[in-house]
XYZ file of N, CA and C in Angstrom:
717
model
N -3.639 8.285 -10.250
C -5.295 9.044 -10.655
C -5.902 8.947 -9.358
N -6.665 9.748 -8.825
C -7.215 9.632 -7.308
C -8.868 10.041 -7.747
N -9.545 9.276 -7.241
C -11.162 9.947 -6.936
C -11.985 9.883 -5.863
N -12.849 10.411 -5.574
C -13.261 10.424 -4.399
C -14.722 10.303 -4.109
N -15.131 10.023 -2.961
C -16.623 9.734 -2.436
C -16.784 10.138 -1.109
N -17.966 10.509 -0.808
C -18.465 10.929 0.247
C -18.631 9.857 1.329
N -18.240 10.023 2.664
C -18.530 9.154 3.647
C -20.068 9.358 4.396
N -20.905 8.102 4.644
C -20.539 6.934 4.673
C -20.525 5.937 3.225
N -19.712 4.981 2.799
C -19.431 4.781 1.537
C -19.006 3.358 1.514
N -19.654 2.360 0.794
C -19.078 1.425 0.621
C -18.873 0.901 -1.000
N -17.299 0.649 -1.185
C -16.848 0.411 -2.735
C -16.621 -0.861 -3.172
N -16.784 -1.206 -4.205
C -16.140 -2.589 -4.642
C -15.367 -2.213 -5.910
N -13.781 -2.784 -6.097
C -12.820 -1.974 -6.957
C -12.512 -3.229 -7.701
N -12.789 -3.027 -8.826
C -12.555 -4.378 -10.045
C -12.286 -3.548 -11.296
N -12.197 -4.697 -12.486
C -11.982 -4.361 -13.733
C -12.899 -4.450 -14.677
N -13.198 -3.211 -15.401
C -14.006 -3.589 -16.659
C -13.327 -3.231 -18.015
N -13.091 -4.532 -18.759
C -12.136 -4.508 -20.007
C -10.457 -4.148 -19.433
N -10.014 -3.271 -20.062
C -8.834 -2.630 -19.543
C -8.472 -1.802 -18.559
N -9.624 -1.242 -17.969
C -9.783 -0.035 -16.864
C -9.765 -0.749 -15.946
N -9.458 -0.015 -14.707
C -9.846 -0.116 -13.478
C -11.225 0.578 -13.024
N -12.024 -0.001 -12.142
C -13.322 0.803 -11.982
C -13.585 0.595 -10.800
N -14.666 1.441 -10.068
C -15.354 1.389 -8.297
C -16.807 1.222 -8.762
N -17.192 0.710 -8.301
C -18.698 0.548 -7.641
C -18.862 1.007 -6.376
N -19.921 1.712 -6.526
C -20.287 2.738 -5.127
C -21.887 1.901 -4.625
N -21.888 2.028 -3.555
C -23.311 1.573 -3.062
C -24.387 2.527 -3.735
N -24.223 3.504 -3.691
C -25.382 4.216 -4.440
C -25.762 3.700 -6.055
N -25.241 2.832 -6.342
C -25.238 2.286 -7.626
C -24.765 2.724 -8.951
N -23.622 3.716 -8.590
C -22.689 4.083 -9.985
C -21.171 3.448 -10.050
N -21.158 3.301 -11.239
C -19.623 2.520 -11.618
C -18.637 3.742 -12.220
N -17.786 3.896 -11.545
C -16.676 4.783 -12.216
C -15.413 4.035 -12.800
N -14.985 4.140 -14.080
C -13.718 4.126 -14.529
C -12.522 4.993 -14.430
N -11.880 4.399 -13.896
C -10.803 5.133 -13.604
C -9.149 5.203 -14.515
N -9.310 4.250 -15.571
C -8.553 4.251 -17.008
C -7.542 2.871 -16.735
N -6.456 3.070 -17.145
C -5.814 1.572 -17.456
C -4.724 2.026 -16.412
N -3.987 0.622 -15.868
C -3.089 0.769 -14.628
C -2.252 -0.469 -15.099
N -1.117 -0.186 -14.873
C -0.345 -1.664 -15.391
C -0.542 -2.595 -14.408
N -0.333 -3.870 -14.798
C -0.661 -4.764 -14.074
C -2.270 -5.223 -13.727
N -3.211 -4.340 -14.541
C -4.587 -4.437 -14.316
C -5.388 -6.067 -14.708
N -4.540 -7.036 -15.469
C -5.033 -8.233 -15.470
C -4.985 -9.044 -14.214
N -4.496 -8.493 -13.575
C -4.366 -9.640 -11.807
C -5.720 -8.826 -11.437
N -6.341 -7.875 -11.761
C -7.684 -7.596 -11.117
C -8.878 -8.013 -11.357
N -9.729 -8.564 -10.687
C -11.130 -9.464 -11.072
C -11.896 -8.451 -11.681
N -12.404 -9.092 -12.427
C -13.511 -8.328 -13.268
C -14.803 -7.861 -12.421
N -15.043 -6.444 -12.653
C -16.360 -6.158 -11.646
C -17.747 -6.622 -12.396
N -18.615 -7.152 -11.719
C -20.011 -7.040 -12.190
C -20.924 -6.988 -11.206
N -21.960 -6.085 -11.756
C -22.881 -5.635 -10.908
C -24.458 -6.346 -11.540
N -24.774 -7.362 -10.974
C -26.081 -7.833 -11.038
C -26.892 -8.272 -9.878
N -27.346 -9.268 -9.991
C -27.884 -9.358 -8.490
C -27.034 -9.403 -7.184
N -25.877 -9.596 -7.323
C -24.988 -9.700 -6.453
C -23.436 -8.930 -7.072
N -23.024 -7.844 -6.300
C -21.932 -7.437 -6.630
C -20.602 -8.122 -7.033
N -20.137 -8.345 -7.641
C -18.545 -9.189 -7.557
C -17.443 -8.136 -8.176
N -16.395 -8.557 -7.365
C -15.123 -7.870 -8.022
C -13.885 -8.383 -7.281
N -13.208 -7.506 -7.040
C -11.911 -7.952 -6.478
C -11.542 -7.847 -5.154
N -11.535 -6.616 -4.748
C -11.715 -6.271 -3.315
C -12.893 -5.056 -3.176
N -13.445 -4.932 -1.293
C -14.395 -4.214 -1.265
C -13.484 -3.244 -0.122
N -14.158 -1.967 -0.087
C -13.835 -1.152 0.858
C -14.831 -0.303 1.527
N -14.351 0.017 2.706
C -15.923 1.032 3.478
C -15.208 1.915 4.188
N -15.948 3.048 4.458
C -15.386 3.976 5.418
C -16.644 4.741 6.095
N -17.038 4.862 7.191
C -18.153 5.416 7.640
C -17.792 6.967 8.589
N -18.208 7.444 9.548
C -18.328 8.464 10.536
C -17.169 8.655 10.821
N -16.251 7.645 11.277
C -14.964 8.020 12.209
C -14.080 7.644 10.914
N -12.662 7.697 11.394
C -11.975 7.944 10.315
C -11.368 6.355 10.373
N -12.141 5.805 9.846
C -11.847 4.531 9.844
C -11.896 3.750 8.221
N -11.027 3.159 7.722
C -11.242 2.254 6.744
C -10.921 1.110 6.669
N -11.934 0.362 5.988
C -11.545 -1.198 6.287
C -11.524 -2.055 4.901
N -11.292 -2.830 4.644
C -11.137 -3.858 3.534
C -11.553 -5.405 3.472
N -11.961 -5.843 2.210
C -11.698 -7.388 2.650
C -11.856 -7.896 0.933
N -11.005 -8.809 0.930
C -10.783 -9.325 -0.276
C -11.851 -9.993 -0.935
N -12.374 -10.256 -2.121
C -13.921 -10.691 -2.290
C -13.532 -12.187 -3.168
N -12.732 -13.074 -2.169
C -11.986 -14.263 -2.952
C -11.293 -14.368 -4.098
N -10.903 -12.904 -4.508
C -9.840 -12.901 -5.662
C -9.030 -14.227 -5.970
N -8.521 -14.278 -7.104
C -7.554 -15.532 -7.629
C -6.059 -14.752 -7.155
N -5.692 -13.778 -7.243
C -4.375 -13.383 -7.018
C -4.222 -12.864 -5.668
N -5.367 -12.367 -4.882
C -5.125 -12.001 -3.668
C -4.877 -10.414 -3.386
N -5.272 -10.085 -2.433
C -5.083 -8.539 -2.050
C -4.106 -8.556 -0.732
N -3.031 -7.515 -0.630
C -2.080 -7.618 0.717
C -2.441 -6.133 1.060
N -1.721 -5.781 2.059
C -1.332 -4.703 2.551
C -0.228 -4.401 3.944
N 0.220 -3.528 4.274
C 1.039 -3.560 5.152
C 0.467 -3.309 6.606
N 0.873 -4.384 7.557
C 0.404 -4.651 8.865
C 1.413 -4.459 10.023
N 1.523 -3.299 10.487
C 2.674 -3.150 11.428
C 4.019 -2.997 10.369
N 4.752 -4.288 10.325
C 6.002 -3.937 9.512
C 6.551 -5.288 8.744
N 4.950 -5.647 7.952
C 5.172 -6.809 7.162
C 4.000 -6.929 5.948
N 4.212 -7.413 4.843
C 3.021 -7.390 3.939
C 2.236 -8.634 4.440
N 0.919 -8.262 4.552
C -0.015 -9.616 4.975
C -1.267 -9.591 3.658
N -1.804 -10.766 3.823
C -2.917 -10.907 2.647
C -4.090 -10.688 2.991
N -4.896 -9.596 3.110
C -6.310 -9.222 3.425
C -7.166 -10.672 3.340
N -7.886 -10.892 4.209
C -8.683 -12.270 4.326
C -9.504 -12.048 3.253
N -9.724 -13.073 2.432
C -10.746 -12.938 1.434
C -11.910 -14.014 1.362
N -12.933 -13.691 0.941
C -13.965 -14.904 0.468
C -15.072 -14.278 -0.477
N -15.755 -15.288 -1.044
C -16.810 -14.657 -2.044
C -18.212 -14.546 -1.193
N -18.871 -13.936 -2.126
C -20.041 -13.659 -1.338
C -20.030 -12.676 -0.334
N -19.435 -11.389 -0.247
C -18.617 -10.642 0.891
C -20.226 -9.844 1.042
N -20.667 -9.849 2.479
C -21.788 -9.163 2.734
C -21.318 -7.789 2.746
N -21.676 -7.013 1.917
C -21.388 -5.245 2.180
C -21.898 -4.779 3.189
N -22.764 -5.109 3.846
C -23.317 -4.600 5.057
C -22.802 -4.958 6.580
N -21.896 -6.006 6.690
C -21.318 -6.296 7.461
C -19.706 -6.221 7.575
N -19.094 -5.446 8.548
C -17.721 -5.006 8.382
C -16.718 -5.478 9.609
N -17.135 -5.965 10.810
C -16.667 -6.396 11.956
C -15.536 -7.280 11.944
N -15.378 -8.227 10.465
C -14.215 -9.075 10.245
C -13.305 -8.548 9.076
N -14.071 -7.391 8.950
C -12.971 -6.892 7.813
C -11.557 -5.987 8.041
N -10.768 -6.321 7.377
C -9.079 -5.395 8.014
C -9.146 -3.901 7.931
N -8.800 -3.289 8.981
C -8.743 -1.975 8.664
C -7.230 -1.723 8.476
N -7.358 -0.752 7.586
C -6.345 -0.188 6.697
C -6.019 1.273 7.529
N -4.741 1.257 7.810
C -4.342 2.415 8.418
C -3.004 2.814 7.899
N -2.828 3.938 6.960
C -1.731 4.925 6.197
C -0.985 3.914 5.555
N -1.520 2.674 4.883
C -1.204 1.410 4.015
C -1.678 1.481 2.685
N -1.122 0.948 1.693
C -1.772 0.518 0.695
C -2.377 -0.746 0.345
N -3.071 -0.951 -0.613
C -3.399 -2.288 -1.027
C -2.938 -2.674 -2.396
N -1.872 -3.875 -2.102
C -1.330 -4.120 -3.331
C -2.115 -5.266 -4.033
N -2.532 -5.668 -5.070
C -3.181 -6.317 -6.087
C -2.081 -7.621 -6.348
N -2.343 -8.816 -5.882
C -1.372 -9.755 -6.073
C -0.073 -9.928 -5.287
N 0.383 -11.128 -5.333
C 1.640 -11.216 -4.391
C 3.099 -11.243 -5.325
N 3.805 -10.352 -5.047
C 5.031 -10.404 -5.795
C 5.861 -11.410 -5.717
N 5.876 -11.766 -4.436
C 6.809 -13.208 -4.376
C 6.248 -14.599 -5.273
N 5.428 -14.684 -5.998
C 4.711 -15.352 -6.760
C 5.014 -15.376 -8.435
N 5.436 -14.069 -8.626
C 6.354 -13.985 -10.183
C 4.910 -14.022 -11.104
N 3.627 -13.395 -10.476
C 2.545 -13.418 -11.723
C 2.613 -12.308 -12.969
N 3.599 -11.175 -12.476
C 3.626 -9.918 -13.683
C 4.740 -9.228 -13.008
N 5.015 -8.308 -13.958
C 6.169 -7.539 -13.591
C 5.613 -6.374 -12.934
N 4.235 -5.974 -13.001
C 3.645 -4.830 -11.994
C 2.505 -5.226 -11.605
N 2.447 -4.571 -10.672
C 1.290 -5.029 -9.650
C 0.627 -3.622 -9.195
N -0.927 -3.461 -9.553
C -1.700 -2.354 -9.273
C -1.693 -2.028 -7.968
N -2.019 -1.028 -7.606
C -1.779 -0.602 -6.300
C -2.926 0.606 -6.145
N -3.708 0.053 -4.442
C -4.903 1.328 -4.343
C -4.542 1.774 -3.125
N -4.589 2.812 -2.903
C -4.272 3.960 -1.609
C -5.594 4.579 -1.177
N -6.198 3.951 -0.111
C -7.441 4.972 0.103
C -6.747 5.658 1.508
N -7.797 6.952 1.475
C -7.387 7.605 2.651
C -8.405 8.706 2.846
N -8.614 9.183 4.449
C -9.874 10.271 4.430
C -9.387 11.379 4.612
N -10.220 12.248 4.269
C -9.832 13.775 4.687
C -11.172 14.403 4.818
N -11.720 14.629 6.044
C -13.059 15.234 6.571
C -14.132 14.081 6.166
N -15.145 14.279 5.538
C -16.285 13.434 5.196
C -15.786 12.809 3.659
N -14.582 12.894 3.592
C -14.449 12.290 1.783
C -13.403 11.443 2.210
N -13.869 10.163 1.227
C -12.922 9.348 1.125
C -12.401 9.087 -0.391
N -11.014 9.162 -0.423
C -10.109 9.105 -1.450
C -9.594 8.039 -2.012
N -9.595 7.716 -3.042
C -8.942 6.106 -3.749
C -7.696 6.766 -4.410
N -6.403 6.770 -4.380
C -5.405 7.013 -5.231
C -4.955 5.675 -5.662
N -4.723 5.441 -7.099
C -4.159 4.127 -7.604
C -3.191 4.381 -8.726
N -2.352 3.670 -8.962
C -1.327 3.236 -9.587
C -0.928 1.912 -9.421
N 0.440 1.734 -9.732
C 1.143 0.693 -9.913
C 2.649 0.494 -9.347
N 3.290 -0.857 -9.220
C 4.610 -0.928 -8.725
C 5.053 -2.036 -9.320
N 6.557 -1.848 -9.743
C 7.053 -3.187 -10.254
C 7.321 -3.880 -9.393
N 7.463 -5.198 -9.502
C 7.763 -6.293 -8.710
C 9.173 -6.010 -8.339
N 10.090 -5.654 -8.917
C 11.879 -5.578 -8.532
C 11.533 -4.572 -7.161
N 10.859 -3.245 -7.348
C 10.753 -2.350 -6.025
C 10.017 -2.884 -4.937
N 8.902 -3.587 -5.212
C 8.202 -4.070 -4.149
C 9.013 -5.260 -3.108
N 9.635 -5.921 -4.280
C 10.429 -6.954 -3.481
C 11.969 -6.471 -2.822
N 12.448 -5.119 -3.051
C 13.358 -4.489 -2.626
C 12.556 -4.100 -1.171
N 11.350 -3.498 -1.254
C 10.935 -3.083 0.128
C 10.554 -3.921 1.045
N 10.210 -5.243 0.680
C 9.904 -6.033 1.350
C 11.464 -6.614 2.274
N 12.560 -6.617 1.364
C 14.139 -7.289 1.584
C 14.327 -6.175 2.592
N 14.028 -5.026 2.628
C 14.610 -3.967 3.779
C 13.829 -3.945 5.035
N 12.560 -4.288 4.995
C 11.625 -4.787 5.873
C 12.182 -5.874 6.861
N 12.289 -6.948 6.071
C 13.050 -7.909 6.542
C 14.332 -7.897 7.524
N 15.236 -6.803 6.825
C 16.304 -6.565 7.551
C 16.302 -5.702 8.873
N 15.431 -4.639 8.511
C 15.042 -4.163 9.908
C 14.535 -4.904 10.770
N 13.738 -5.808 10.619
C 13.046 -6.858 11.496
C 14.057 -7.282 12.115
N 15.146 -7.685 11.470
C 16.191 -8.831 12.345
C 17.140 -7.866 13.221
N 17.016 -6.576 12.803
C 17.386 -5.697 14.000
C 16.684 -5.421 15.062
N 15.634 -5.437 15.311
C 14.244 -4.899 15.716
C 14.657 -5.267 17.378
N 15.395 -6.192 17.979
C 15.636 -6.249 19.005
C 16.262 -5.339 19.827
N 16.647 -4.380 18.809
C 17.475 -3.161 19.482
C 16.587 -1.823 19.447
N 15.451 -2.145 18.648
C 14.177 -1.198 18.853
C 13.063 -1.539 18.160
N 12.447 -0.678 17.373
C 11.053 -0.982 16.730
C 11.031 -0.548 15.316
N 10.261 -1.483 14.724
C 10.040 -1.071 12.970
C 8.716 -0.494 12.657
N 8.685 0.505 12.124
C 7.407 0.908 11.636
C 7.445 1.299 10.046
N 6.057 0.994 9.669
C 6.311 1.612 8.156
C 5.074 2.231 7.660
N 4.918 3.190 6.883
C 3.625 4.249 6.693
C 3.814 4.756 5.277
N 2.804 4.842 4.461
C 2.301 4.834 3.306
C 1.604 6.544 3.284
N 2.557 7.566 2.745
C 1.209 8.739 2.497
C 0.434 8.892 1.230
N -0.483 8.180 1.485
C -1.698 7.940 0.476
C -1.991 8.884 -0.151
N -2.033 10.136 0.490
C -2.521 11.553 -0.204
C -1.639 12.124 -1.509
N -0.397 11.994 -1.449
C 0.626 11.914 -2.419
C 0.606 10.951 -3.391
N 0.014 11.505 -4.862
C 0.146 10.398 -5.705
C 1.266 9.575 -6.079
N 2.611 9.776 -5.593
C 3.825 9.100 -5.727
C 3.555 8.144 -4.751
N 2.774 8.015 -3.696
C 2.982 7.217 -2.656
C 4.297 7.301 -2.286
N 4.527 8.162 -1.431
C 5.872 8.012 -0.512
C 5.815 7.034 0.491
N 6.797 5.742 1.061
C 6.679 5.177 1.809
C 7.834 5.050 2.639
N 7.518 5.363 4.188
C 8.786 5.664 4.918
C 8.783 4.354 5.424
N 9.833 3.596 5.992
C 10.257 2.726 6.610
C 11.197 2.626 7.672
N 11.196 2.716 8.983
C 11.847 3.530 10.280
C 12.437 2.362 10.771
N 13.572 2.279 11.684
C 13.824 1.645 12.415
C 14.353 2.426 13.791
N 13.627 2.669 15.021
C 13.975 3.125 15.938
C 14.386 2.839 17.474
N 15.521 3.645 17.859
C 16.023 2.827 18.780
C 16.639 3.656 19.863
N 16.043 4.052 20.920
C 16.139 5.151 21.682
C 16.316 6.587 20.957
N 17.355 6.980 20.888
C 17.436 8.631 20.266
C 18.015 8.236 18.934
N 18.115 6.972 18.421
C 18.568 6.702 17.381
C 17.450 6.536 16.211
N 17.676 6.883 14.592
C 16.649 6.561 13.976
C 17.305 6.708 12.443
N 16.973 5.303 12.069
C 17.233 5.018 10.730
C 15.801 4.972 9.684
N 16.113 5.806 8.651
C 14.967 5.848 7.946
C 14.915 5.451 6.509
N 14.137 4.869 6.076
C 14.363 4.491 4.477
C 13.081 5.039 3.608
N 13.242 5.854 2.795
C 12.177 6.458 2.092
C 12.117 5.995 0.722
N 11.013 5.730 0.156
C 10.746 5.518 -1.291
C 9.736 5.749 -2.004
N 9.751 5.910 -3.166
C 8.113 6.205 -3.877
C 7.512 5.211 -4.453
N 6.543 4.622 -4.096
C 5.859 3.189 -4.534
C 5.357 3.625 -6.132
N 4.432 4.388 -6.271
C 3.770 4.373 -7.424
C 4.474 4.952 -8.818
N 4.816 3.760 -9.677
C 5.792 4.285 -10.291
C 4.943 4.739 -12.148
N 3.785 4.930 -11.491
C 2.796 5.595 -12.834
C 2.835 6.987 -12.771
N 3.659 7.472 -11.522
C 3.943 9.054 -11.409
C 5.618 9.333 -11.814
N 5.500 10.517 -12.270
C 6.939 11.138 -12.718
C 7.647 11.703 -11.229
N 8.544 11.088 -10.615
C 9.482 11.269 -9.250
C 10.416 12.523 -9.787
N 10.036 13.488 -8.679
C 11.324 14.588 -8.670
C 12.401 14.002 -7.576
N 13.287 13.934 -8.364
C 14.732 13.489 -7.257
C 14.593 12.143 -7.301
N 15.875 11.549 -6.411
C 15.861 9.969 -6.443
C 14.816 8.972 -5.702
N 15.108 8.117 -5.856
C 13.851 7.181 -5.759
C 13.904 6.590 -4.404
N 15.232 6.650 -3.537
C 15.487 6.229 -2.131
C 16.456 7.039 -1.470
N 15.485 7.341 -0.012
C 16.700 8.044 0.639
C 17.103 7.260 1.887
N 18.381 6.973 2.291
C 18.250 6.309 3.620
C 18.869 7.219 4.214
N 18.409 7.580 5.581
C 18.940 8.514 6.577
C 18.971 8.053 8.135
N 20.182 7.985 8.373
C 20.855 7.866 10.066
C 20.590 8.939 10.895
N 19.602 9.287 12.147
C 19.877 10.301 12.795
C 20.607 9.887 13.922
N 20.974 10.876 15.129
C 21.156 10.490 16.621
C 21.008 11.589 17.306
N 20.127 11.397 18.110
C 19.532 13.028 18.720
C 19.028 13.916 17.985
N 18.638 13.793 16.767
C 18.172 14.939 16.099
C 19.094 15.076 14.804
N 20.484 14.596 14.989
C 21.889 15.305 14.393
C 21.594 14.304 13.161
N 21.996 14.667 12.234
C 21.939 13.623 10.990
C 23.630 12.955 10.859
N 23.708 11.550 10.945
C 24.858 10.905 11.155
C 25.218 10.463 9.513
N 24.396 9.901 9.226
C 24.830 9.459 7.638
C 23.531 9.667 6.412
N 23.915 9.839 5.682
C 22.491 10.301 4.514
C 23.056 9.566 2.856
N 22.264 8.717 2.414
C 22.484 7.941 1.188
C 21.003 8.563 0.416
N 20.983 9.159 -0.953
C 20.287 8.865 -1.780
C 20.646 8.930 -3.084
N 19.658 7.898 -3.727
C 20.373 7.382 -5.070
C 18.674 6.417 -5.521
N 18.884 6.422 -7.024
C 18.063 5.631 -7.559
C 18.444 3.987 -7.480
N 19.541 3.661 -7.126
C 19.844 2.140 -7.062
C 19.159 1.344 -5.910
N 19.319 0.163 -5.942
C 18.628 -0.536 -4.753
C 19.921 -0.182 -3.712
N 18.787 0.096 -2.398
C 19.754 0.549 -1.271
C 20.425 -0.329 -0.359
N 19.994 -1.860 -0.470
C 19.797 -2.914 0.494
C 20.887 -2.653 1.335
N 22.441 -2.481 0.378
C 23.752 -2.724 0.953
C 24.019 -1.652 1.911
N 23.271 -0.515 1.500
C 23.357 0.836 2.449
C 22.940 0.741 3.581
N 21.771 -0.123 3.650
C 20.597 -0.124 4.717
C 21.583 -1.014 5.723
N 22.042 -2.090 5.253
C 22.899 -3.090 6.096
C 24.028 -2.340 6.793
N 24.690 -1.601 5.986
C 25.807 -0.843 6.478
C 25.504 -0.070 7.803
N 24.503 0.979 7.441
C 23.865 2.107 8.036
C 23.491 1.164 9.743
N 22.917 0.342 9.561
C 22.343 -0.740 10.627
C 23.636 -0.992 11.848
N 24.851 -1.356 10.979
C 26.127 -1.817 11.596
C 26.485 -0.403 12.434
N 26.372 0.580 11.507
C 26.930 2.148 12.011
C 25.690 2.708 13.533
N 24.567 2.255 12.867
C 23.576 2.688 14.268
C 23.926 1.824 15.501
N 24.225 0.732 15.115
C 24.634 -0.003 15.976
C 25.840 0.429 17.144
N 26.904 1.081 16.382
C 28.193 1.334 17.073
C 28.035 2.668 17.451
N 27.121 3.602 17.345
C 27.156 4.724 17.725
C 26.476 5.354 18.911
């Protein structure tokens, strides 16, 4: 599900009963429906002080910033090539953003999947189009996010021969995530779809190895591709 707000805007995301909810600085609260793993999200309360799980802000420039509001389970995002925890504190000042984390082509994951809190984890995917901030929401299974983190770890181990980057296409409801290892004219790409709340067309994983723009190897399936990624890395080193 996707909702939108005109910028400049400051939002607080939390839970109202069994629904995801967003409070905006203009004083309105919008409920977005139920999401698997919703119990991990802190309750949204609007009184003298607004409290919730995570705050998001966006202004005139194409910059999106976020700060965890001292939530129990934490908020995480992709930074470069790893999952990192967004700094959190209670009593967030919604008018000061200098120390908030900048979100660039990345999702916000509610809760640490390595801690085994739940089988499903809510996803918040913010993105900008013109003067509008969009919030795309969904959920991912603990198994799927752990597979993504394992692939990132494997690629980082071989980053001495190149560089790793990861980018989530938040505009698309299925939230495609692309992880790539680049080395000279060689390119190893792993693509998957994070949002399991959306029906996917085609296979869940694509692994592609190219050299000089030519496809060397290609793998597409719904199964865990970790072994295939390791094999293609070996092939990448040999060509």
